[in-house]
Coordinates of N, CA and C in Angstrom, one line a residue:
M799 N 0.8 -1.2 0.0 CA 0.0 0.0 0.0 C 0.9 1.2 0.0
G800 N 1.4 1.6 -1.1 CA 2.2 2.8 -1.2 C 1.4 4.0 -1.0
V801 N 2.0 5.0 -0.3 CA 1.4 6.2 0.0 C 2.2 7.3 -0.7
G802 N 1.5 8.0 -1.6 CA 2.2 9.1 -2.3 C 2.6 10.3 -1.5
R803 N 3.7 10.9 -1.8 CA 4.1 12.1 -1.1 C 3.8 13.3 -1.9
S804 N 3.4 14.4 -1.2 CA 3.1 15.6 -1.9 C 4.5 16.4 -2.0
I805 N 4.5 17.5 -2.7 CA 5.7 18.3 -2.8 C 6.2 18.8 -1.5
A806 N 5.3 19.1 -0.6 CA 5.7 19.6 0.8 C 6.2 18.4 1.7
G807 N 6.2 17.2 1.2 CA 6.7 16.1 2.0 C 5.7 15.4 2.9
R808 N 4.5 15.8 2.8 CA 3.4 15.2 3.5 C 2.8 14.1 2.7
D809 N 2.2 13.1 3.4 CA 1.5 12.1 2.7 C 0.2 12.6 2.0
A810 N -0.2 12.1 0.9 CA -1.4 12.5 0.2 C -2.6 12.2 1.2
G811 N -3.4 13.2 1.3 CA -4.6 13.1 2.2 C -4.3 13.4 3.6
E812 N -3.0 13.7 4.0 CA -2.7 14.0 5.4 C -3.3 15.4 5.8
P813 N -4.1 15.4 6.9 CA -4.6 16.7 7.3 C -3.5 17.6 7.9
D814 N -3.8 18.9 7.9 CA -2.9 19.8 8.5 C -2.8 19.5 10.0
R815 N -1.7 19.8 10.6 CA -1.5 19.7 12.0 C -0.6 20.7 12.5
V816 N -0.7 21.0 13.8 CA 0.2 21.9 14.5 C 1.5 21.0 14.9
R817 N 2.7 21.6 14.6 CA 3.9 20.8 14.9 C 3.9 20.7 16.4
P818 N 4.2 19.5 16.9 CA 4.2 19.3 18.4 C 5.5 20.0 18.9
A819 N 5.4 20.3 20.2 CA 6.5 20.9 20.9 C 7.7 20.0 20.8
Q820 N 8.9 20.5 20.7 CA 10.1 19.7 20.6 C 10.3 18.6 21.6
R821 N 9.9 18.9 22.9 CA 10.0 17.9 23.9 C 9.0 16.7 23.6
V822 N 7.9 17.0 23.0 CA 7.0 15.9 22.6 C 7.6 15.1 21.5
S823 N 8.1 15.8 20.5 CA 8.7 15.1 19.4 C 9.9 14.2 19.9
D824 N 10.7 14.8 20.8 CA 11.9 14.0 21.3 C 11.4 12.8 22.0
R825 N 10.3 12.9 22.8 CA 9.8 11.8 23.6 C 9.4 10.6 22.6
Y826 N 8.6 11.0 21.6 CA 8.2 9.9 20.7 C 9.3 9.3 19.9
S827 N 10.3 10.1 19.6 CA 11.5 9.6 18.8 C 12.3 8.5 19.6
R828 N 12.1 8.6 21.0 CA 12.9 7.6 21.8 C 12.1 6.3 22.1
L829 N 10.8 6.3 21.7 CA 10.1 5.1 21.9 C 10.7 3.9 21.1
A830 N 10.7 2.8 21.8 CA 11.3 1.6 21.2 C 10.3 1.1 20.1
R831 N 10.9 0.7 19.0 CA 10.1 0.2 17.8 C 10.3 -1.3 17.8
T832 N 11.4 -1.8 18.3 CA 11.6 -3.3 18.4 C 12.1 -3.6 19.8
G833 N 12.0 -4.8 20.2 CA 12.5 -5.3 21.4 C 11.8 -4.6 22.6
T834 N 10.5 -4.4 22.5 CA 9.7 -3.8 23.6 C 9.6 -4.9 24.7
A835 N 9.2 -4.4 25.9 CA 9.1 -5.3 27.0 C 8.0 -6.4 26.7
P836 N 6.9 -6.1 26.2 CA 5.9 -7.2 25.9 C 6.4 -8.2 24.8
E837 N 7.1 -7.6 23.8 CA 7.7 -8.5 22.8 C 8.8 -9.4 23.4
T838 N 9.6 -8.9 24.2 CA 10.7 -9.7 24.8 C 10.1 -10.7 25.8
A839 N 9.1 -10.4 26.5 CA 8.4 -11.3 27.4 C 7.8 -12.5 26.6
L840 N 7.2 -12.2 25.5 CA 6.6 -13.2 24.6 C 7.7 -14.1 24.1
R841 N 8.8 -13.5 23.6 CA 9.8 -14.4 23.1 C 10.4 -15.3 24.1
K842 N 10.6 -14.8 25.3 CA 11.1 -15.6 26.4 C 10.1 -16.8 26.7
E843 N 8.8 -16.5 26.7 CA 7.8 -17.5 27.0 C 7.8 -18.6 25.9
L844 N 7.8 -18.1 24.6 CA 7.8 -19.1 23.5 C 9.1 -19.9 23.6
H845 N 10.2 -19.3 23.9 CA 11.5 -20.1 24.0 C 11.4 -21.1 25.2
R846 N 10.8 -20.7 26.3 CA 10.6 -21.6 27.4 C 9.8 -22.8 27.0
R847 N 8.8 -22.6 26.1 CA 8.0 -23.7 25.7 C 8.7 -24.5 24.6
G848 N 9.9 -24.2 24.2 CA 10.6 -25.0 23.3 C 10.5 -24.5 21.8
R849 N 9.9 -23.4 21.6 CA 9.7 -22.8 20.3 C 11.0 -22.1 19.9
R850 N 11.4 -22.3 18.6 CA 12.5 -21.5 18.0 C 12.0 -20.7 16.9
F851 N 12.5 -19.5 16.7 CA 12.0 -18.6 15.8 C 13.0 -17.6 15.4
R852 N 12.7 -16.7 14.4 CA 13.6 -15.6 14.0 C 12.9 -14.3 14.5
V853 N 13.8 -13.3 14.8 CA 13.3 -12.1 15.3 C 13.5 -11.0 14.2
H854 N 12.4 -10.3 13.9 CA 12.4 -9.2 12.9 C 13.0 -9.6 11.6
A855 N 12.7 -10.8 11.2 CA 13.3 -11.3 9.9 C 12.4 -10.8 8.7
R856 N 13.1 -10.6 7.6 CA 12.4 -10.2 6.4 C 11.6 -11.5 5.9
I857 N 10.5 -11.2 5.3 CA 9.7 -12.3 4.7 C 9.7 -12.1 3.2
E858 N 10.2 -13.1 2.5 CA 10.3 -13.0 1.1 C 8.9 -12.6 0.5
G859 N 8.9 -11.6 -0.4 CA 7.7 -11.2 -1.0 C 6.9 -10.1 -0.2
L860 N 7.4 -9.7 0.9 CA 6.8 -8.7 1.8 C 7.8 -7.6 2.0
P861 N 7.8 -6.6 1.0 CA 8.8 -5.6 1.1 C 8.5 -4.6 2.2
R862 N 9.6 -4.1 2.8 CA 9.5 -3.0 3.7 C 8.8 -3.3 5.0
R863 N 8.4 -4.5 5.3 CA 7.7 -4.8 6.5 C 8.3 -6.1 7.1
R864 N 8.3 -6.1 8.4 CA 8.9 -7.2 9.2 C 7.9 -7.6 10.3
A865 N 7.8 -8.9 10.6 CA 7.1 -9.3 11.8 C 8.0 -9.3 13.0
D866 N 7.4 -9.2 14.2 CA 8.2 -9.2 15.4 C 8.9 -10.6 15.6
I867 N 8.1 -11.6 15.4 CA 8.5 -13.0 15.6 C 8.1 -13.8 14.4
V868 N 9.1 -14.5 13.8 CA 8.8 -15.3 12.5 C 9.1 -16.7 12.7
F869 N 8.2 -17.6 12.4 CA 8.3 -19.0 12.4 C 8.4 -19.4 10.9
T870 N 9.6 -19.4 10.3 CA 9.7 -19.6 8.8 C 9.2 -21.0 8.4
R871 N 9.5 -22.0 9.2 CA 9.1 -23.4 8.8 C 7.6 -23.5 8.7
W872 N 6.9 -22.9 9.6 CA 5.4 -23.0 9.7 C 4.7 -21.8 9.0
R873 N 5.5 -20.9 8.5 CA 4.9 -19.7 7.8 C 3.9 -19.0 8.7
V874 N 4.4 -18.7 9.9 CA 3.6 -17.9 10.9 C 4.3 -16.6 11.2
A875 N 3.7 -15.5 11.1 CA 4.3 -14.2 11.4 C 3.5 -13.6 12.6
V876 N 4.3 -13.2 13.6 CA 3.6 -12.7 14.9 C 3.9 -11.2 15.0
F877 N 2.9 -10.5 15.3 CA 3.0 -9.0 15.6 C 2.6 -8.7 17.0
V878 N 3.4 -8.1 17.8 CA 3.0 -7.6 19.1 C 2.6 -6.2 18.9
D879 N 1.3 -5.9 18.9 CA 0.8 -4.6 18.6 C 0.6 -3.8 19.8
G880 N 1.2 -2.5 19.8 CA 1.0 -1.6 20.8 C -0.4 -1.0 20.9
C881 N -0.9 -0.9 22.1 CA -2.3 -0.4 22.2 C -2.6 0.9 21.6
F882 N -1.6 1.9 21.8 CA -1.9 3.2 21.2 C -1.8 3.2 19.7
W883 N -0.6 2.7 19.1 CA -0.4 2.8 17.7 C -1.3 2.0 16.8
H884 N -1.8 0.9 17.4 CA -2.6 0.0 16.6 C -4.1 0.0 17.0
S885 N -4.4 1.0 17.8 CA -5.8 1.3 18.2 C -6.5 0.1 18.9
C886 N -5.9 -0.3 20.0 CA -6.5 -1.4 20.8 C -7.9 -1.0 21.2
P887 N -8.9 -1.9 21.1 CA -10.3 -1.6 21.5 C -10.4 -1.4 23.0
V888 N -9.5 -1.9 23.8 CA -9.6 -1.8 25.2 C -8.8 -0.5 25.7
H889 N -7.6 -0.3 25.2 CA -6.8 0.8 25.7 C -6.4 1.9 24.7
G890 N -6.8 1.7 23.5 CA -6.5 2.7 22.4 C -7.2 4.0 22.7
S891 N -6.6 5.1 22.4 CA -7.2 6.4 22.5 C -6.6 7.4 21.4
V892 N -7.3 8.4 21.2 CA -6.8 9.4 20.2 C -6.5 10.7 21.0
P893 N -5.3 11.2 20.9 CA -4.9 12.5 21.6 C -5.9 13.6 21.2
L894 N -6.2 14.5 22.2 CA -7.1 15.6 21.9 C -6.4 16.7 21.1
T895 N -5.1 16.9 21.2 CA -4.4 17.8 20.4 C -4.1 17.2 19.0
N896 N -4.4 18.0 18.0 CA -4.2 17.5 16.6 C -5.1 16.3 16.4
R897 N -6.3 16.3 16.9 CA -7.2 15.1 16.9 C -7.4 14.6 15.5
E898 N -7.7 15.5 14.5 CA -8.0 15.1 13.2 C -6.7 14.4 12.6
W899 N -5.6 14.9 12.8 CA -4.3 14.3 12.3 C -4.1 12.9 12.9
W900 N -4.3 12.8 14.2 CA -4.1 11.5 14.9 C -5.1 10.5 14.4
E901 N -6.3 10.9 14.2 CA -7.3 9.9 13.7 C -6.8 9.4 12.3
W902 N -6.4 10.3 11.5 CA -5.8 9.9 10.2 C -4.6 9.0 10.3
K903 N -3.7 9.3 11.2 CA -2.5 8.6 11.4 C -2.8 7.2 11.9
L904 N -3.6 7.0 12.9 CA -4.0 5.7 13.5 C -4.8 4.9 12.5
A905 N -5.7 5.5 11.7 CA -6.4 4.8 10.7 C -5.5 4.3 9.6
R906 N -4.5 5.1 9.3 CA -3.5 4.6 8.3 C -2.7 3.4 8.8
T907 N -2.4 3.4 10.1 CA -1.7 2.3 10.7 C -2.5 1.0 10.6
Q908 N -3.8 1.2 10.9 CA -4.7 0.0 10.8 C -4.8 -0.5 9.4
A909 N -4.9 0.4 8.4 CA -4.9 0.0 7.0 C -3.7 -0.7 6.6
R910 N -2.5 -0.2 7.1 CA -1.2 -0.9 6.8 C -1.2 -2.3 7.4
D911 N -1.7 -2.4 8.6 CA -1.8 -3.8 9.2 C -2.6 -4.7 8.4
K912 N -3.8 -4.2 7.9 CA -4.6 -5.1 7.1 C -4.0 -5.4 5.8
D913 N -3.3 -4.5 5.2 CA -2.6 -4.7 4.0 C -1.5 -5.8 4.2
T914 N -0.8 -5.7 5.3 CA 0.3 -6.6 5.6 C -0.3 -8.0 5.7
D915 N -1.4 -8.1 6.5 CA -2.1 -9.4 6.7 C -2.5 -10.0 5.4
D916 N -3.1 -9.2 4.5 CA -3.6 -9.6 3.2 C -2.4 -10.1 2.3
Q917 N -1.3 -9.4 2.4 CA -0.1 -9.8 1.6 C 0.5 -11.1 2.1
L918 N 0.5 -11.3 3.5 CA 1.0 -12.5 4.1 C 0.1 -13.7 3.7
S919 N -1.2 -13.5 3.7 CA -2.1 -14.5 3.4 C -1.9 -14.9 1.9
A920 N -1.7 -14.0 1.0 CA -1.5 -14.3 -0.4 C -0.2 -15.1 -0.6
L921 N 0.7 -14.9 0.3 CA 2.0 -15.6 0.2 C 2.0 -16.9 0.9
G922 N 0.8 -17.3 1.5 CA 0.7 -18.6 2.2 C 1.1 -18.5 3.7
W923 N 1.1 -17.3 4.3 CA 1.5 -17.2 5.7 C 0.3 -16.9 6.5
R924 N 0.4 -17.2 7.8 CA -0.6 -16.8 8.8 C -0.1 -15.6 9.6
A925 N -0.9 -14.6 9.7 CA -0.5 -13.4 10.6 C -1.2 -13.6 11.9
V926 N -0.5 -13.4 13.0 CA -1.0 -13.5 14.3 C -0.7 -12.2 15.0
H927 N -1.7 -11.5 15.5 CA -1.6 -10.3 16.2 C -1.9 -10.5 17.7
V928 N -1.1 -10.0 18.6 CA -1.4 -10.1 20.0 C -1.1 -8.7 20.6
W929 N -2.0 -8.2 21.5 CA -1.9 -6.9 22.1 C -0.8 -6.9 23.1
E930 N -0.1 -5.7 23.2 CA 0.9 -5.6 24.2 C 0.4 -5.8 25.7
H931 N -0.8 -5.5 25.9 CA -1.3 -5.6 27.3 C -1.6 -7.1 27.7
L932 N -1.6 -8.0 26.8 CA -1.8 -9.4 27.2 C -0.6 -10.0 27.9
S933 N -0.8 -10.9 28.9 CA 0.3 -11.5 29.5 C 1.1 -12.4 28.5
A934 N 2.4 -12.6 28.8 CA 3.2 -13.4 27.9 C 2.6 -14.8 27.7
E935 N 2.0 -15.3 28.8 CA 1.5 -16.7 28.7 C 0.2 -16.8 27.8
V936 N -0.6 -15.8 27.9 CA -1.8 -15.7 27.1 C -1.4 -15.5 25.6
A937 N -0.5 -14.6 25.4 CA -0.1 -14.3 24.0 C 0.6 -15.5 23.4
A938 N 1.4 -16.2 24.2 CA 2.1 -17.4 23.7 C 1.1 -18.5 23.4
S939 N 0.0 -18.6 24.2 CA -1.0 -19.6 23.9 C -1.7 -19.3 22.5
T940 N -1.9 -18.0 22.3 CA -2.5 -17.6 21.0 C -1.6 -18.0 19.8
V941 N -0.3 -17.8 20.0 CA 0.7 -18.1 19.0 C 0.8 -19.6 18.8
E942 N 0.7 -20.4 19.9 CA 0.8 -21.8 19.9 C -0.4 -22.4 19.0
K943 N -1.6 -21.8 19.2 CA -2.8 -22.3 18.5 C -2.5 -22.1 17.0
A944 N -2.0 -20.9 16.6 CA -1.7 -20.7 15.2 C -0.7 -21.6 14.6
L945 N 0.4 -21.9 15.4 CA 1.4 -22.8 15.0 C 0.8 -24.2 14.8
E946 N 0.0 -24.7 15.7 CA -0.5 -26.0 15.6 C -1.5 -26.1 14.4
A947 N -2.3 -25.0 14.2 CA -3.1 -24.9 13.0 C -2.3 -25.0 11.7
A948 N -1.1 -24.5 11.7 CA -0.2 -24.5 10.6 C 0.5 -25.8 10.4
G949 N 0.3 -26.8 11.3 CA 0.9 -28.1 11.2 C 2.1 -28.3 12.2
A950 N 2.4 -27.4 13.0 CA 3.5 -27.6 13.9 C 3.1 -28.5 15.0
P951 N 4.0 -29.3 15.5 CA 3.7 -30.2 16.6 C 3.5 -29.4 17.9
P952 N 2.8 -29.9 18.9 CA 2.6 -29.2 20.1 C 4.0 -28.9 20.7
S953 N 4.0 -27.8 21.5 CA 5.3 -27.4 22.1 C 5.8 -28.4 23.1
S954 N 7.1 -28.3 23.4 CA 7.6 -29.3 24.4 C 7.2 -29.0 25.8
Q955 N 6.7 -27.8 26.1 CA 6.2 -27.5 27.4 C 4.7 -27.5 27.4
A956 N 4.1 -27.9 28.5 CA 2.7 -27.9 28.6 C 2.1 -26.5 28.6
H957 N 1.0 -26.4 28.0 CA 0.3 -25.1 28.0 C -0.1 -24.8 29.4
P958 N -0.2 -23.5 29.8 CA -0.5 -23.2 31.2 C -1.9 -23.7 31.6
S959 N -2.8 -23.8 30.6 CA -4.2 -24.3 30.9 C -4.3 -25.8 31.0
S960 N -3.3 -26.5 30.5 CA -3.5 -28.0 30.5 C -3.0 -28.6 31.8
P961 N -3.7 -29.7 32.2 CA -3.3 -30.3 33.5 C -1.9 -31.0 33.4
H962 N -1.2 -31.1 34.5 CA 0.1 -31.7 34.5 C 0.1 -33.1 34.9

């Protein structure tokens, strides 16, 4: 889903906005894009369960996008979605300042997520999205279900909900 740029460097259709204060801009520029605490916790839990995967690997045929966790053998791509940036129905919110621009920005993120999922599906991959607010155990169980649906054997560790 390519987005054209206007002469002024803004995306086509991008609403006008007030430039945020430098301190706000600096704060957002320091936010982690990879290796976030929820992502790291999920990777540790999957590893504890005996799952092996690649981190932020490129997927052939999916230009300019990477999944957070990639199971190449089973063609499963996992995305740990942040509640703010991906508009979580439980915790997502739109800032009051520059509201029109933020609504546009967050809608664009959701459209890009859908486009990524569609492209992965066309390539024979399964896309799995887990929210950052989920516990690592719950998120890992969601990933396990997708892996098993893709033909992977059950993990070497018992699921938390299964009897010992």
